[in-house]
């Protein structure tokens, strides 16, 4: 998982902007325009989105992904890296659309965590809150 | 396809029209950026009719489709302190319900 770069925009909630709609807000520092090759995690999330929103599965549209992301709290929105925003929204939409249940996802996370710990990998105890 | 063609033939704007982007707040998923609202520009292209993103965002069919336009706005119109050349412009895609004639 990539390290989040803290954003320096001052976000006023009183003028009615959605949390993602930051065009034109003052920034404390110049925008970081550096690019990077997508890592495997990022490619997987991108692929997952393509499959779920594609004609075969049609679980939800990219508009729904955006809608969920635009609903994140301001601090969350600013702290989450790009593909973390996506995977959390995908998780929420899978439950919303009843493709998988919350219980199924939590059980799978528990099982994967156990597998990784058995392999000796360092596993974060951090939990991602619902929704 | 037939519905989209019918909608396109009834479109309100054409290339070259001066338009103002509505200055109102939105509810739910909206594709009109805050910094463009209330600004005036020119239609440079009619992009076609597309499902309404505000409805698609909630798993609805997104019907009726909306006509989408490319609007060109001078950068000086958008940013009070714009320091670049005066003929610099920005092009943004805006859906018909957000456009008003000028």
PDB file of C-alpha atoms in Angstrom, chain A residues 5-61:
ATOM      1  CA  UNK A   5       0.497  12.216   0.657  1.00  0.00           C
ATOM      2  CA  UNK A   6      -1.369  14.659   2.869  1.00  0.00           C
ATOM      3  CA  UNK A   7      -3.287  17.252   0.907  1.00  0.00           C
ATOM      4  CA  UNK A   8      -2.901  20.852   1.849  1.00  0.00           C
ATOM      5  CA  UNK A   9      -6.155  22.303   0.474  1.00  0.00           C
ATOM      6  CA  UNK A  10      -8.254  24.262   2.862  1.00  0.00           C
ATOM      7  CA  UNK A  11     -11.712  22.869   2.473  1.00  0.00           C
ATOM      8  CA  UNK A  12     -14.622  24.996   3.420  1.00  0.00           C
ATOM      9  CA  UNK A  13     -17.800  23.008   3.935  1.00  0.00           C
ATOM     10  CA  UNK A  14     -19.964  26.098   4.102  1.00  0.00           C
ATOM     11  CA  UNK A  15     -19.943  26.936   0.396  1.00  0.00           C
ATOM     12  CA  UNK A  16     -21.680  23.725  -0.603  1.00  0.00           C
ATOM     13  CA  UNK A  17     -18.834  21.956  -2.393  1.00  0.00           C
ATOM     14  CA  UNK A  18     -18.707  18.184  -2.346  1.00  0.00           C
ATOM     15  CA  UNK A  19     -15.572  16.763  -0.770  1.00  0.00           C
ATOM     16  CA  UNK A  20     -13.965  15.783  -4.109  1.00  0.00           C
ATOM     17  CA  UNK A  21     -14.771  19.064  -5.895  1.00  0.00           C
ATOM     18  CA  UNK A  22     -11.571  20.870  -5.054  1.00  0.00           C
ATOM     19  CA  UNK A  23     -10.835  22.698  -8.302  1.00  0.00           C
ATOM     20  CA  UNK A  24      -9.936  26.296  -7.526  1.00  0.00           C
ATOM     21  CA  UNK A  25      -9.300  25.939  -3.785  1.00  0.00           C
ATOM     22  CA  UNK A  26      -6.112  27.433  -2.371  1.00  0.00           C
ATOM     23  CA  UNK A  27      -3.248  24.992  -1.871  1.00  0.00           C
ATOM     24  CA  UNK A  28      -0.513  25.451   0.691  1.00  0.00           C
ATOM     25  CA  UNK A  29       2.056  23.868  -1.649  1.00  0.00           C
ATOM     26  CA  UNK A  30       2.423  23.271  -5.404  1.00  0.00           C
ATOM     27  CA  UNK A  31       0.607  20.190  -6.679  1.00  0.00           C
ATOM     28  CA  UNK A  32       2.790  17.062  -6.784  1.00  0.00           C
ATOM     29  CA  UNK A  33       2.658  15.983 -10.428  1.00  0.00           C
ATOM     30  CA  UNK A  34       4.992  13.014 -10.136  1.00  0.00           C
ATOM     31  CA  UNK A  35       3.701   9.831 -11.727  1.00  0.00           C
ATOM     32  CA  UNK A  36       4.420   6.229 -10.899  1.00  0.00           C
ATOM     33  CA  UNK A  37       4.009   2.808 -12.460  1.00  0.00           C
ATOM     34  CA  UNK A  38       0.970   1.112 -10.962  1.00  0.00           C
ATOM     35  CA  UNK A  39       1.910  -1.569  -8.488  1.00  0.00           C
ATOM     36  CA  UNK A  40       0.188  -4.974  -8.408  1.00  0.00           C
ATOM     37  CA  UNK A  41      -2.378  -3.966  -5.793  1.00  0.00           C
ATOM     38  CA  UNK A  42      -3.398  -0.940  -7.843  1.00  0.00           C
ATOM     39  CA  UNK A  43      -3.650  -2.966 -11.059  1.00  0.00           C
ATOM     40  CA  UNK A  44      -5.808  -5.550  -9.273  1.00  0.00           C
ATOM     41  CA  UNK A  45      -8.212  -2.927  -7.966  1.00  0.00           C
ATOM     42  CA  UNK A  46      -8.436  -1.384 -11.430  1.00  0.00           C
ATOM     43  CA  UNK A  47      -9.077  -4.812 -12.983  1.00  0.00           C
ATOM     44  CA  UNK A  48     -11.697  -5.631 -10.351  1.00  0.00           C
ATOM     45  CA  UNK A  49     -13.538  -2.401 -11.143  1.00  0.00           C
ATOM     46  CA  UNK A  50     -13.433  -3.135 -14.871  1.00  0.00           C
ATOM     47  CA  UNK A  51     -14.841  -6.633 -14.338  1.00  0.00           C
ATOM     48  CA  UNK A  52     -17.573  -5.608 -11.904  1.00  0.00           C
ATOM     49  CA  UNK A  53     -18.766  -2.642 -13.961  1.00  0.00           C
ATOM     50  CA  UNK A  54     -18.408  -4.446 -17.306  1.00  0.00           C
ATOM     51  CA  UNK A  55     -21.304  -5.817 -19.355  1.00  0.00           C
ATOM     52  CA  UNK A  56     -20.984  -9.367 -18.034  1.00  0.00           C
ATOM     53  CA  UNK A  57     -21.217  -8.672 -14.301  1.00  0.00           C
ATOM     54  CA  UNK A  58     -22.847  -5.228 -14.447  1.00  0.00           C
ATOM     55  CA  UNK A  59     -22.830  -4.996 -10.641  1.00  0.00           C
ATOM     56  CA  UNK A  60     -22.657  -1.198 -10.716  1.00  0.00           C
ATOM     57  CA  UNK A  61     -21.516   1.643 -12.929  1.00  0.00           C
TER      58      UNK A  61
END
